Amino acid sequence: MKLYTAPTGNGRKPLIFLHILGVPHEVHMFDWPTKEIKQEWYLELNPHGLIPTLVDGDITLCESNAILQYIADKYDTENKFSFGSEDPLYWQAQRWLYYQATQFSNALSGLLFYKKFRPDDAGLIEKGFDQLYKVYGVLEKQLAKDGGKKWFVGDKFTVVDLAFAVGHYRRIEKTKGSKFDIPDFEKKYPNVDRWYNDVLAIDGIKEGFELK
Amino acid sequence: MKLYTAPTGNGRKPLIFLHILGVPHEVHMFDWPTKEIKQEWYLELNPHGLIPTLVDGDITLCESNAILQYIADKYDTENKFSFGSEDPLYWQAQRWLYYQATQFSNALSGLLFYKKFRPDDAGLIEKGFDQLYKVYGVLEKQLAKDGGKKWFVGDKFTVVDLAFAVGHYRRIEKTKGSKFDIPDFEKKYPNVDRWYNDVLAIDGIKEGFELK
């Protein structure tokens, strides 16, 4: 099994998951940012020229959250970090993985896009923050349920928590110290903050974030 | 089974899928656009206030492509429009469903966002088109494989084709006759154009697009 990736928001998801699962794999780590992902040999694997890509035998797979689900189904057979497809929680995991890939990622990449290309357009930046606050509001509400849920789905740390935690880490990494960071985050989203600290305490996660 | 939806890009996906599958279901059709989806009763079902939402017994599910997959797994048991999870094509379907929900939808919603809020910012609009052209280029390449693939994954019309076709229809619906439409589409993307006409010829699809 070979993973083509880099230490970015999406690239880290399968990288860290394989690390904490302890599944043998090879990593092709791109020197980020790179134009290599636009070369023909890589576009054959990933036609949009994105990371990550997983090649496992005959299967070549793109899209970080589809890769997470694939690894879970094939290699997390005891469902340590996932749910079996007969478990109703399986579908809640799918739904949150899509929410992470769509609303969460869009809100973050929208704001980072304005940071890069329209840093003085106050109206756009306000709209960007509105979206991001809305998404974090949804996460806060989910994690505040039942007096404070420890994890997003069910009662264990799963690929859903991993996907959101990697996205949250990426946001901090890309906005810290700038006007694009969220001030007083822990006061605005206390349950997200608590949950994130619990994620960082999971065996292998901090190491996973250091992989380069 | 009850579907909360509206005739939009994401809302039509499960609506049309249930229609062509012929599974009995109830539809709560919102009068679109509506502020109802921001009311507390609906936010309990869908915390971001988006459509669609599917309620099937104890399962409440958000995210249109997760819903498509759920319906496929539970009600398309003969895999007429999907693949069984033991089939390697199952993972290719997952990967393309994610690509539709992320890159395709982002590119389209980005352009529609500029159309609404920054209609005179030529630089932003150019970036929006670049993204959309890139995504359509990926679709064209996929559908041009092996001398012209009839469907996205495998050799049958599946939920993947449905998701892209609904998105493509939505793009046309929202941009036709404006400077945000793609000129000479059928010359730029002949395989996408051919494929789309094949989708429209599938039993029940045209009727599905008329559901309101």
CSV table of C-alpha atoms in Angstrom, one decimal:
chain,number,residue,atom,x,y,z
A,1,MET,CA,0.0,0.0,0.0
A,2,LYS,CA,1.4,3.4,-1.0
A,3,LEU,CA,0.2,6.8,0.0
A,4,TYR,CA,1.0,9.9,-2.0
A,5,THR,CA,0.6,12.8,0.4
A,6,ALA,CA,1.9,15.9,2.1
A,7,PRO,CA,1.4,17.4,5.6
A,8,THR,CA,-1.7,19.5,4.6
A,9,GLY,CA,-5.3,19.5,5.8
A,10,ASN,CA,-6.4,16.7,3.5
A,11,GLY,CA,-3.0,15.0,3.2
A,12,ARG,CA,-2.6,14.4,6.9
A,13,LYS,CA,-5.9,12.5,7.3
A,14,PRO,CA,-4.9,9.0,5.8
A,15,LEU,CA,-1.3,9.6,6.9
A,16,ILE,CA,-2.2,9.9,10.6
A,17,PHE,CA,-4.9,7.2,10.3
A,18,LEU,CA,-2.4,4.6,8.9
A,19,HIS,CA,0.1,5.7,11.6
A,20,ILE,CA,-2.3,5.1,14.6
A,21,LEU,CA,-3.7,1.9,13.0
A,22,GLY,CA,-0.2,0.6,12.6
A,23,VAL,CA,-0.8,-0.8,9.1
A,24,PRO,CA,2.4,-1.3,7.1
A,25,HIS,CA,2.5,1.2,4.2
A,26,GLU,CA,4.9,3.2,2.1
A,27,VAL,CA,4.7,7.0,1.9
A,28,HIS,CA,5.5,9.2,-1.1
A,29,MET,CA,5.8,12.5,0.7
A,30,PHE,CA,5.7,15.5,-1.6
A,31,ASP,CA,7.8,18.5,-0.7
A,32,TRP,CA,4.9,20.9,-0.2
A,33,PRO,CA,3.9,23.0,-2.1
A,34,THR,CA,4.9,21.2,-5.3
A,35,LYS,CA,4.3,21.3,-9.0
A,36,GLU,CA,4.9,17.5,-9.1
A,37,ILE,CA,1.2,16.8,-8.6
A,38,LYS,CA,0.5,18.5,-11.9
A,39,GLN,CA,2.8,16.1,-13.8
A,40,GLU,CA,1.3,13.5,-16.1
A,41,TRP,CA,2.4,10.4,-14.0
A,42,TYR,CA,0.6,11.8,-11.0
A,43,LEU,CA,-2.5,13.0,-12.9
A,44,GLU,CA,-2.9,9.4,-14.0
A,45,LEU,CA,-3.4,8.5,-10.4
A,46,ASN,CA,-5.3,11.6,-9.4
A,47,PRO,CA,-6.9,13.4,-12.4
A,48,HIS,CA,-7.5,16.7,-10.5
A,49,GLY,CA,-3.9,16.8,-9.3
A,50,LEU,CA,-4.8,16.8,-5.6
A,51,ILE,CA,-3.4,15.0,-2.6
A,52,PRO,CA,-3.8,12.4,-1.1
A,53,THR,CA,-3.9,9.3,-3.3
A,54,LEU,CA,-3.8,5.8,-2.0
A,55,VAL,CA,-2.7,2.9,-4.2
A,56,ASP,CA,-3.5,-0.5,-2.6
A,57,GLY,CA,-3.0,-3.4,-5.0
A,58,ASP,CA,-5.4,-2.8,-7.9
A,59,ILE,CA,-7.2,0.0,-6.2
A,60,THR,CA,-6.2,3.6,-6.8
A,61,LEU,CA,-8.3,5.9,-4.6
A,62,CYS,CA,-8.6,9.7,-4.4
A,63,GLU,CA,-10.5,12.0,-1.9
A,64,SER,CA,-9.2,12.0,1.6
A,65,ASN,CA,-12.5,11.0,3.4
A,66,ALA,CA,-13.2,8.2,0.9
A,67,ILE,CA,-9.7,7.0,1.6
A,68,LEU,CA,-10.3,7.1,5.4
A,69,GLN,CA,-13.4,5.0,4.9
A,70,TYR,CA,-11.6,2.6,2.7
A,71,ILE,CA,-8.8,2.1,5.2
A,72,ALA,CA,-11.4,1.7,8.0
A,73,ASP,CA,-13.4,-0.9,6.0
A,74,LYS,CA,-10.3,-2.9,4.9
A,75,TYR,CA,-7.9,-2.6,7.8
A,76,ASP,CA,-9.8,-1.5,10.9
A,77,THR,CA,-11.7,-4.8,10.9
A,78,GLU,CA,-12.2,-4.8,14.7
A,79,ASN,CA,-13.8,-1.3,14.3
A,80,LYS,CA,-11.5,0.3,16.8
A,81,PHE,CA,-11.8,3.7,15.0
A,82,SER,CA,-14.9,3.1,12.9
A,83,PHE,CA,-18.3,1.3,12.7
A,84,GLY,CA,-19.4,-1.8,10.9
A,85,SER,CA,-21.8,-1.1,8.0
A,86,GLU,CA,-24.6,-2.9,9.9
A,87,ASP,CA,-24.4,-0.4,12.8
A,88,PRO,CA,-26.7,2.6,12.4
A,89,LEU,CA,-23.8,4.8,13.6
A,90,TYR,CA,-22.0,3.8,10.4
A,91,TRP,CA,-24.4,6.2,8.5
A,92,GLN,CA,-23.9,9.0,11.0
A,93,ALA,CA,-20.1,8.6,10.5
A,94,GLN,CA,-20.7,8.9,6.7
A,95,ARG,CA,-22.8,12.0,7.1
A,96,TRP,CA,-20.2,13.8,9.3
A,97,LEU,CA,-17.4,12.8,7.0
A,98,TYR,CA,-19.3,14.4,4.2
A,99,TYR,CA,-20.0,17.5,6.3
A,100,GLN,CA,-16.3,17.8,7.1
A,101,ALA,CA,-15.3,17.4,3.4
A,102,THR,CA,-18.0,19.9,2.2
A,103,GLN,CA,-19.1,22.6,4.7
A,104,PHE,CA,-16.1,22.6,7.0
A,105,SER,CA,-13.5,22.4,4.2
A,106,ASN,CA,-15.4,25.0,2.1
A,107,ALA,CA,-15.6,27.5,4.9
A,108,LEU,CA,-11.9,27.1,5.7
A,109,SER,CA,-10.7,27.2,2.1
A,110,GLY,CA,-13.0,30.1,1.4
A,111,LEU,CA,-11.5,32.2,4.1
A,112,LEU,CA,-7.9,31.1,3.1
A,113,PHE,CA,-8.7,32.0,-0.5
A,114,TYR,CA,-9.8,35.6,0.6
A,115,LYS,CA,-6.7,35.8,2.8
A,116,LYS,CA,-4.5,35.1,-0.2
A,117,PHE,CA,-6.4,36.9,-3.0
A,118,ARG,CA,-8.7,39.5,-1.5
A,119,PRO,CA,-7.1,40.4,1.9
A,120,ASP,CA,-8.7,43.9,1.9
A,121,ASP,CA,-12.2,43.0,0.8
A,122,ALA,CA,-13.9,43.4,4.2
A,123,GLY,CA,-17.3,42.3,2.8
A,124,LEU,CA,-16.0,39.0,1.5
A,125,ILE,CA,-13.9,38.3,4.6
A,126,GLU,CA,-17.0,38.9,6.7
A,127,LYS,CA,-19.0,36.4,4.6
A,128,GLY,CA,-16.1,34.0,5.0
A,129,PHE,CA,-16.1,34.3,8.8
A,130,ASP,CA,-19.9,34.0,8.9
A,131,GLN,CA,-19.6,30.6,7.1
A,132,LEU,CA,-16.8,29.4,9.4
A,133,TYR,CA,-18.6,30.5,12.5
A,134,LYS,CA,-21.7,28.7,11.4
A,135,VAL,CA,-19.8,25.5,10.8
A,136,TYR,CA,-18.1,25.7,14.2
A,137,GLY,CA,-21.5,26.4,15.7
A,138,VAL,CA,-22.7,23.1,14.3
A,139,LEU,CA,-19.7,21.3,15.7
A,140,GLU,CA,-20.2,23.0,19.1
A,141,LYS,CA,-23.8,22.0,19.2
A,142,GLN,CA,-23.0,18.4,18.3
A,143,LEU,CA,-20.3,18.1,21.0
A,144,ALA,CA,-22.4,19.9,23.6
A,145,LYS,CA,-25.2,17.2,23.3
A,146,ASP,CA,-26.1,15.1,26.4
A,147,GLY,CA,-24.2,17.4,28.7
A,148,GLY,CA,-21.0,17.2,26.6
A,149,LYS,CA,-20.2,14.4,24.1
A,150,LYS,CA,-16.7,13.1,24.2
A,151,TRP,CA,-16.6,12.2,20.5
A,152,PHE,CA,-18.6,13.1,17.4
A,153,VAL,CA,-20.3,9.8,16.8
A,154,GLY,CA,-20.9,7.0,19.3
A,155,ASP,CA,-18.6,6.7,22.3
A,156,LYS,CA,-15.2,6.2,20.7
A,157,PHE,CA,-12.7,8.3,18.8
A,158,THR,CA,-13.2,7.5,15.1
A,159,VAL,CA,-12.2,8.7,11.7
A,160,VAL,CA,-14.8,11.4,12.0
A,161,ASP,CA,-13.0,13.0,14.9
A,162,LEU,CA,-9.7,12.5,13.0
A,163,ALA,CA,-11.0,14.3,9.9
A,164,PHE,CA,-12.4,17.3,11.9
A,165,ALA,CA,-9.3,17.5,14.2
A,166,VAL,CA,-7.0,17.6,11.1
A,167,GLY,CA,-9.1,20.3,9.6
A,168,HIS,CA,-9.1,22.3,12.9
A,169,TYR,CA,-5.3,21.9,13.2
A,170,ARG,CA,-4.9,23.1,9.6
A,171,ARG,CA,-7.0,26.2,10.3
A,172,ILE,CA,-4.9,27.1,13.3
A,173,GLU,CA,-1.7,26.4,11.4
A,174,LYS,CA,-2.8,28.7,8.5
A,175,THR,CA,-4.3,31.6,10.4
A,176,LYS,CA,-2.5,31.8,13.8
A,177,GLY,CA,-1.3,35.3,14.5
A,178,SER,CA,-3.3,36.8,11.6
A,179,LYS,CA,-6.6,38.6,11.4
A,180,PHE,CA,-8.0,35.4,9.9
A,181,ASP,CA,-7.7,33.5,13.2
A,182,ILE,CA,-10.7,33.1,15.5
A,183,PRO,CA,-10.2,35.2,18.6
A,184,ASP,CA,-11.2,33.7,22.0
A,185,PHE,CA,-11.9,30.3,20.3
A,186,GLU,CA,-12.1,28.4,23.6
A,187,LYS,CA,-14.7,30.8,25.0
A,188,LYS,CA,-16.8,30.7,21.8
A,189,TYR,CA,-16.6,27.0,21.3
A,190,PRO,CA,-15.8,25.4,24.7
A,191,ASN,CA,-16.9,21.9,23.7
A,192,VAL,CA,-14.9,21.9,20.5
A,193,ASP,CA,-11.9,23.1,22.5
A,194,ARG,CA,-12.3,20.3,25.1
A,195,TRP,CA,-12.9,17.7,22.4
A,196,TYR,CA,-9.8,18.8,20.4
A,197,ASN,CA,-7.6,18.4,23.5
A,198,ASP,CA,-9.0,14.9,24.0
A,199,VAL,CA,-8.1,14.1,20.4
A,200,LEU,CA,-4.5,15.3,20.9
A,201,ALA,CA,-4.3,12.9,23.9
A,202,ILE,CA,-5.1,9.8,21.7
A,203,ASP,CA,-2.1,7.5,21.3
A,204,GLY,CA,0.0,8.5,18.2
A,205,ILE,CA,-2.0,11.6,17.2
A,206,LYS,CA,0.6,14.1,18.2
A,207,GLU,CA,3.3,12.1,16.5
A,208,GLY,CA,1.1,11.8,13.5
A,209,PHE,CA,0.9,15.6,13.2
A,210,GLU,CA,4.7,15.8,13.2
A,211,LEU,CA,5.1,13.4,10.2
A,212,LYS,CA,6.7,15.2,7.3
B,1,MET,CA,-39.3,7.1,5.0
B,2,LYS,CA,-39.6,10.9,4.7
B,3,LEU,CA,-37.4,13.2,2.6
B,4,TYR,CA,-37.2,16.9,3.3
B,5,THR,CA,-36.0,18.5,0.2
B,6,ALA,CA,-36.5,21.1,-2.6
B,7,PRO,CA,-35.7,21.1,-6.4
B,8,THR,CA,-32.1,22.3,-6.0
B,9,GLY,CA,-28.7,20.9,-6.9
B,10,ASN,CA,-28.4,18.8,-3.8
B,11,GLY,CA,-32.1,18.5,-3.0
B,12,ARG,CA,-32.8,16.7,-6.3
B,13,LYS,CA,-30.3,13.9,-5.8
B,14,PRO,CA,-32.3,11.7,-3.4
B,15,LEU,CA,-35.6,12.9,-4.8
B,16,ILE,CA,-34.8,11.6,-8.2
B,17,PHE,CA,-33.1,8.5,-6.9
B,18,LEU,CA,-36.1,7.4,-4.9
B,19,HIS,CA,-38.3,8.2,-7.9
B,20,ILE,CA,-36.4,6.0,-10.3
B,21,LEU,CA,-35.9,3.2,-7.7
B,22,GLY,CA,-39.6,3.2,-7.0
B,23,VAL,CA,-39.2,3.0,-3.2
B,24,PRO,CA,-42.3,4.2,-1.3
B,25,HIS,CA,-41.6,7.5,0.5
B,26,GLU,CA,-43.1,10.7,1.7
B,27,VAL,CA,-41.7,14.1,0.5
B,28,HIS,CA,-41.8,17.3,2.5
B,29,MET,CA,-41.1,19.7,-0.4
B,30,PHE,CA,-40.0,23.2,0.8
B,31,ASP,CA,-41.2,26.2,-1.2
B,32,TRP,CA,-37.7,27.2,-2.4
B,33,PRO,CA,-36.0,29.4,-1.2
B,34,THR,CA,-37.4,29.2,2.3
B,35,LYS,CA,-36.5,30.4,5.8
B,36,GLU,CA,-38.2,27.3,7.2
B,37,ILE,CA,-35.0,25.4,7.1
B,38,LYS,CA,-33.6,27.8,9.7
B,39,GLN,CA,-36.4,27.0,12.1
B,40,GLU,CA,-35.6,25.1,15.3
B,41,TRP,CA,-37.7,22.0,14.3
B,42,TYR,CA,-35.7,21.6,11.1
B,43,LEU,CA,-32.3,22.4,12.7
B,44,GLU,CA,-33.0,19.5,15.0
B,45,LEU,CA,-32.9,17.2,11.9
B,46,ASN,CA,-30.2,19.1,10.0
B,47,PRO,CA,-28.1,21.3,12.3
B,48,HIS,CA,-26.6,23.5,9.4
B,49,GLY,CA,-30.1,24.1,8.0
B,50,LEU,CA,-29.4,22.5,4.6
B,51,ILE,CA,-31.4,20.3,2.4
B,52,PRO,CA,-31.9,17.4,1.9
B,53,THR,CA,-32.6,15.4,5.0
B,54,LEU,CA,-33.8,11.8,5.1
B,55,VAL,CA,-35.6,10.3,8.0
B,56,ASP,CA,-36.0,6.5,7.8
B,57,GLY,CA,-37.2,4.9,11.0
B,58,ASP,CA,-34.5,5.7,13.7
B,59,ILE,CA,-32.1,7.1,11.2
B,60,THR,CA,-31.9,10.8,10.4
B,61,LEU,CA,-29.4,11.5,7.7
B,62,CYS,CA,-28.0,14.7,6.2
B,63,GLU,CA,-25.6,15.3,3.2
B,64,SER,CA,-27.0,14.5,-0.2
B,65,ASN,CA,-24.3,12.0,-1.3
B,66,ALA,CA,-24.3,10.2,2.0
B,67,ILE,CA,-28.1,9.9,1.6
B,68,LEU,CA,-27.7,8.5,-2.0
B,69,GLN,CA,-25.2,5.9,-0.6
B,70,TYR,CA,-27.6,5.0,2.2
B,71,ILE,CA,-30.5,4.5,-0.1
B,72,ALA,CA,-28.4,2.5,-2.5
B,73,ASP,CA,-27.2,0.2,0.4
B,74,LYS,CA,-30.6,-0.3,1.9
B,75,TYR,CA,-33.0,-0.2,-1.0
B,76,ASP,CA,-31.0,-1.0,-4.2
B,77,THR,CA,-30.2,-4.4,-2.9
B,78,GLU,CA,-29.9,-5.8,-6.4
B,79,ASN,CA,-27.3,-3.1,-7.2
B,80,LYS,CA,-29.2,-1.9,-10.2
B,81,PHE,CA,-27.7,1.6,-9.7
B,82,SER,CA,-24.8,0.9,-7.3
B,83,PHE,CA,-22.2,-1.6,-6.4
B,84,GLY,CA,-21.9,-4.0,-3.5
B,85,SER,CA,-19.3,-3.2,-1.0
B,86,GLU,CA,-17.2,-6.3,-1.9
B,87,ASP,CA,-16.9,-5.0,-5.5
B,88,PRO,CA,-13.7,-2.8,-6.0
B,89,LEU,CA,-15.9,-0.5,-8.1
B,90,TYR,CA,-17.7,0.4,-4.9
B,91,TRP,CA,-14.7,2.4,-3.8
B,92,GLN,CA,-14.5,4.2,-7.2
B,93,ALA,CA,-18.1,5.1,-6.7
B,94,GLN,CA,-17.3,6.5,-3.2
B,95,ARG,CA,-14.4,8.5,-4.6
B,96,TRP,CA,-16.4,10.1,-7.4
B,97,LEU,CA,-19.3,10.8,-5.1
B,98,TYR,CA,-16.8,12.7,-2.9
B,99,TYR,CA,-15.4,14.5,-5.9
B,100,GLN,CA,-18.9,15.6,-6.9
B,101,ALA,CA,-19.6,16.8,-3.4
B,102,THR,CA,-16.3,18.7,-3.1
B,103,GLN,CA,-14.6,19.9,-6.2
B,104,PHE,CA,-17.6,20.0,-8.5
B,105,SER,CA,-20.0,21.6,-6.0
B,106,ASN,CA,-17.3,24.0,-4.8
B,107,ALA,CA,-16.5,25.2,-8.3
B,108,LEU,CA,-20.1,25.7,-9.1
B,109,SER,CA,-21.1,27.3,-5.8
B,110,GLY,CA,-18.0,29.5,-6.0
B,111,LEU,CA,-19.0,30.9,-9.4
B,112,LEU,CA,-22.6,31.3,-8.3
B,113,PHE,CA,-21.4,33.2,-5.2
B,114,TYR,CA,-19.4,35.6,-7.4
B,115,LYS,CA,-22.4,36.0,-9.7
B,116,LYS,CA,-24.4,37.1,-6.7
B,117,PHE,CA,-22.0,39.1,-4.6
B,118,ARG,CA,-19.1,40.2,-6.9
B,119,PRO,CA,-20.5,40.2,-10.4
B,120,ASP,CA,-18.0,42.9,-11.6
B,121,ASP,CA,-14.8,41.4,-10.0
B,122,ALA,CA,-13.3,40.1,-13.2
B,123,GLY,CA,-10.3,38.6,-11.4
B,124,LEU,CA,-12.5,36.5,-9.1
B,125,ILE,CA,-14.8,35.4,-11.9
B,126,GLU,CA,-11.8,34.3,-13.9
B,127,LYS,CA,-10.6,32.2,-11.0
B,128,GLY,CA,-14.1,30.8,-10.6
B,129,PHE,CA,-14.2,29.8,-14.3
B,130,ASP,CA,-10.7,28.3,-14.0
B,131,GLN,CA,-11.9,26.0,-11.3
B,132,LEU,CA,-15.1,25.0,-13.1
B,133,TYR,CA,-13.1,24.3,-16.4
B,134,LYS,CA,-10.6,22.2,-14.4
B,135,VAL,CA,-13.4,20.1,-12.9
B,136,TYR,CA,-15.2,19.7,-16.3
B,137,GLY,CA,-11.8,18.7,-17.8
B,138,VAL,CA,-11.5,15.9,-15.2
B,139,LEU,CA,-15.0,14.7,-16.0
B,140,GLU,CA,-14.3,14.9,-19.8
B,141,LYS,CA,-11.1,12.9,-19.3
B,142,GLN,CA,-12.9,10.2,-17.3
B,143,LEU,CA,-15.7,9.9,-19.8
B,144,ALA,CA,-13.3,9.9,-22.8
B,145,LYS,CA,-11.4,6.8,-21.4
B,146,ASP,CA,-11.3,3.6,-23.5
B,147,GLY,CA,-12.6,5.4,-26.6
B,148,GLY,CA,-15.6,6.9,-24.7
B,149,LYS,CA,-17.0,5.5,-21.4
B,150,LYS,CA,-20.8,5.4,-21.3
B,151,TRP,CA,-20.9,5.9,-17.5
B,152,PHE,CA,-18.6,7.2,-14.8
B,153,VAL,CA,-17.9,3.9,-13.0
B,154,GLY,CA,-18.3,0.4,-14.4
B,155,ASP,CA,-20.8,-0.2,-17.2
B,156,LYS,CA,-24.1,0.9,-15.8
B,157,PHE,CA,-25.8,4.2,-14.8
B,158,THR,CA,-25.3,4.6,-11.1
B,159,VAL,CA,-25.7,7.1,-8.3
B,160,VAL,CA,-22.4,8.7,-9.4
B,161,ASP,CA,-23.9,9.6,-12.8
B,162,LEU,CA,-27.0,10.8,-11.0
B,163,ALA,CA,-25.1,13.1,-8.7
B,164,PHE,CA,-23.0,14.7,-11.5
B,165,ALA,CA,-26.0,15.0,-13.8
B,166,VAL,CA,-28.0,16.8,-11.2
B,167,GLY,CA,-25.1,19.2,-10.6
B,168,HIS,CA,-24.6,19.8,-14.3
B,169,TYR,CA,-28.4,20.4,-14.7
B,170,ARG,CA,-28.2,22.9,-11.8
B,171,ARG,CA,-25.3,24.7,-13.4
B,172,ILE,CA,-27.3,25.1,-16.6
B,173,GLU,CA,-30.4,26.2,-14.8
B,174,LYS,CA,-28.5,28.9,-12.8
B,175,THR,CA,-26.3,30.3,-15.5
B,176,LYS,CA,-28.1,29.9,-18.8
B,177,GLY,CA,-28.2,33.1,-20.8
B,178,SER,CA,-25.8,34.9,-18.4
B,179,LYS,CA,-22.1,35.5,-18.7
B,180,PHE,CA,-21.6,32.8,-16.1
B,181,ASP,CA,-22.7,30.0,-18.6
B,182,ILE,CA,-20.0,28.0,-20.4
B,183,PRO,CA,-20.0,28.9,-24.1
B,184,ASP,CA,-19.8,26.1,-26.7
B,185,PHE,CA,-20.0,23.5,-23.9
B,186,GLU,CA,-20.6,20.6,-26.3
B,187,LYS,CA,-17.5,21.4,-28.3
B,188,LYS,CA,-15.3,21.9,-25.2
B,189,TYR,CA,-16.6,18.7,-23.4
B,190,PRO,CA,-18.1,16.4,-26.1
B,191,ASN,CA,-17.9,13.3,-23.9
B,192,VAL,CA,-19.7,15.0,-21.0
B,193,ASP,CA,-22.3,16.3,-23.4
B,194,ARG,CA,-22.9,12.8,-24.9
B,195,TRP,CA,-23.0,11.2,-21.4
B,196,TYR,CA,-25.5,13.8,-20.2
B,197,ASN,CA,-27.8,13.1,-23.0
B,198,ASP,CA,-27.6,9.4,-22.1
B,199,VAL,CA,-28.5,10.2,-18.5
B,200,LEU,CA,-31.5,12.1,-19.6
B,201,ALA,CA,-32.7,9.0,-21.6
B,202,ILE,CA,-32.7,6.8,-18.5
B,203,ASP,CA,-36.2,5.8,-17.4
B,204,GLY,CA,-37.7,8.3,-15.0
B,205,ILE,CA,-34.9,10.9,-15.0
B,206,LYS,CA,-36.6,13.6,-17.0
B,207,GLU,CA,-39.7,13.1,-14.8
B,208,GLY,CA,-37.5,13.3,-11.8
B,209,PHE,CA,-36.2,16.7,-12.8
B,210,GLU,CA,-39.8,18.0,-13.1
B,211,LEU,CA,-40.7,17.0,-9.5
B,212,LYS,CA,-41.5,20.1,-7.5
